[in-house]
Every structure is written in structure tokens, then in C-alpha cells.
């Protein structure tokens, strides 16, 4: 990690981040950083669905060796 800065956030937001972080196997700080990246990308790309943005960003953090190649549906049945 490059560095960190302490900030104050609403307790309810913290608790939601704590719950979601446990489900997503992230730290609380990592969860809040992920939400911030999703929000920023959503603002920068208003035509894209937020779910698509979130899934795309999550996939970028996965190890490349765990990635599965994309196979178009038209090629699957041949």
C-alpha cells in the first residue's frame, strides 16, 4: 500500500462496509476503497450500469492465472 490517511465516516456507513467486507473477503478500508472506485467510474461513465462497473473492477483485482478466457456464445456449440 502506498500510504494511508485517516478519515471520519458515518458509523452506519462503517458498519455496512464491515458487513460487505466480510462477504467480499476484503478489509473494511478495502471495501470503502472499492466503493469509491465504483462510484468514480460510474460518474465518469454514466451510460454503463453500476453492476457492470462493479463486476469489471472486481475482475481486475483477480489473479490473471485464475481468469477464464471469454468464449462467445456463437462459438460454444461448434
GROMACS .gro file of C-alpha atoms in nm:
model
   78
    1UNK     CA    1   0.000   0.000   0.000
    2UNK     CA    2   0.137   0.341  -0.094
    3UNK     CA    3   0.018   0.515   0.219
    4UNK     CA    4  -0.290   0.584   0.420
    5UNK     CA    5  -0.491   0.872   0.557
    6UNK     CA    6  -0.742   0.862   0.839
    7UNK     CA    7  -1.089   0.997   0.770
    8UNK     CA    8  -1.411   1.020   0.967
    9UNK     CA    9  -1.716   0.844   0.826
   10UNK     CA   10  -2.069   0.788   0.943
   11UNK     CA   11  -2.099   0.490   1.180
   12UNK     CA   12  -2.378   0.338   0.970
   13UNK     CA   13  -2.159   0.350   0.658
   14UNK     CA   14  -1.874   0.192   0.856
   15UNK     CA   15  -2.098  -0.093   0.973
   16UNK     CA   16  -2.224  -0.156   0.619
   17UNK     CA   17  -1.865  -0.159   0.494
   18UNK     CA   18  -1.771  -0.403   0.771
   19UNK     CA   19  -2.054  -0.639   0.673
   20UNK     CA   20  -1.986  -0.618   0.299
   21UNK     CA   21  -1.611  -0.651   0.353
   22UNK     CA   22  -1.662  -0.982   0.532
   23UNK     CA   23  -1.879  -1.114   0.248
   24UNK     CA   24  -1.638  -0.996  -0.023
   25UNK     CA   25  -1.321  -1.105   0.164
   26UNK     CA   26  -1.184  -0.750   0.180
   27UNK     CA   27  -1.065  -0.532   0.464
   28UNK     CA   28  -1.301  -0.255   0.572
   29UNK     CA   29  -1.067   0.000   0.416
   30UNK     CA   30  -1.050  -0.212   0.100
   31UNK     CA   31  -1.430  -0.224   0.083
   32UNK     CA   32  -1.460   0.154   0.113
   33UNK     CA   33  -1.186   0.199  -0.148
   34UNK     CA   34  -1.375  -0.039  -0.381
   35UNK     CA   35  -1.698   0.158  -0.334
   36UNK     CA   36  -1.509   0.479  -0.409
   37UNK     CA   37  -1.361   0.332  -0.730
   38UNK     CA   38  -1.704   0.207  -0.840
   39UNK     CA   39  -1.862   0.544  -0.766
   40UNK     CA   40  -1.592   0.732  -0.950
   41UNK     CA   41  -1.616   0.503  -1.253
   42UNK     CA   42  -1.996   0.532  -1.250
   43UNK     CA   43  -1.974   0.911  -1.251
   44UNK     CA   44  -1.717   0.901  -1.531
   45UNK     CA   45  -1.927   0.652  -1.734
   46UNK     CA   46  -2.295   0.736  -1.675
   47UNK     CA   47  -2.410   0.516  -1.965
   48UNK     CA   48  -2.277   0.197  -1.804
   49UNK     CA   49  -2.480   0.003  -1.545
   50UNK     CA   50  -2.328   0.024  -1.196
   51UNK     CA   51  -2.337  -0.355  -1.163
   52UNK     CA   52  -2.127  -0.391  -1.478
   53UNK     CA   53  -1.877  -0.138  -1.343
   54UNK     CA   54  -1.854  -0.313  -1.006
   55UNK     CA   55  -1.805  -0.657  -1.164
   56UNK     CA   56  -1.546  -0.521  -1.408
   57UNK     CA   57  -1.343  -0.358  -1.130
   58UNK     CA   58  -1.367  -0.669  -0.914
   59UNK     CA   59  -1.245  -0.887  -1.200
   60UNK     CA   60  -0.942  -0.661  -1.250
   61UNK     CA   61  -0.826  -0.743  -0.897
   62UNK     CA   62  -0.837  -1.120  -0.954
   63UNK     CA   63  -0.511  -1.301  -1.031
   64UNK     CA   64  -0.458  -1.342  -1.408
   65UNK     CA   65  -0.389  -1.714  -1.373
   66UNK     CA   66  -0.742  -1.761  -1.233
   67UNK     CA   67  -0.901  -1.586  -1.533
   68UNK     CA   68  -1.109  -1.779  -1.783
   69UNK     CA   69  -1.098  -1.677  -2.148
   70UNK     CA   70  -1.411  -1.525  -2.297
   71UNK     CA   71  -1.583  -1.757  -2.544
   72UNK     CA   72  -1.869  -1.602  -2.744
   73UNK     CA   73  -2.196  -1.799  -2.731
   74UNK     CA   74  -2.184  -1.844  -3.109
   75UNK     CA   75  -1.855  -2.035  -3.073
   76UNK     CA   76  -1.958  -2.260  -2.783
   77UNK     CA   77  -2.179  -2.502  -2.974
   78UNK     CA   78  -1.944  -2.556  -3.269
   0.00000   0.00000   0.00000
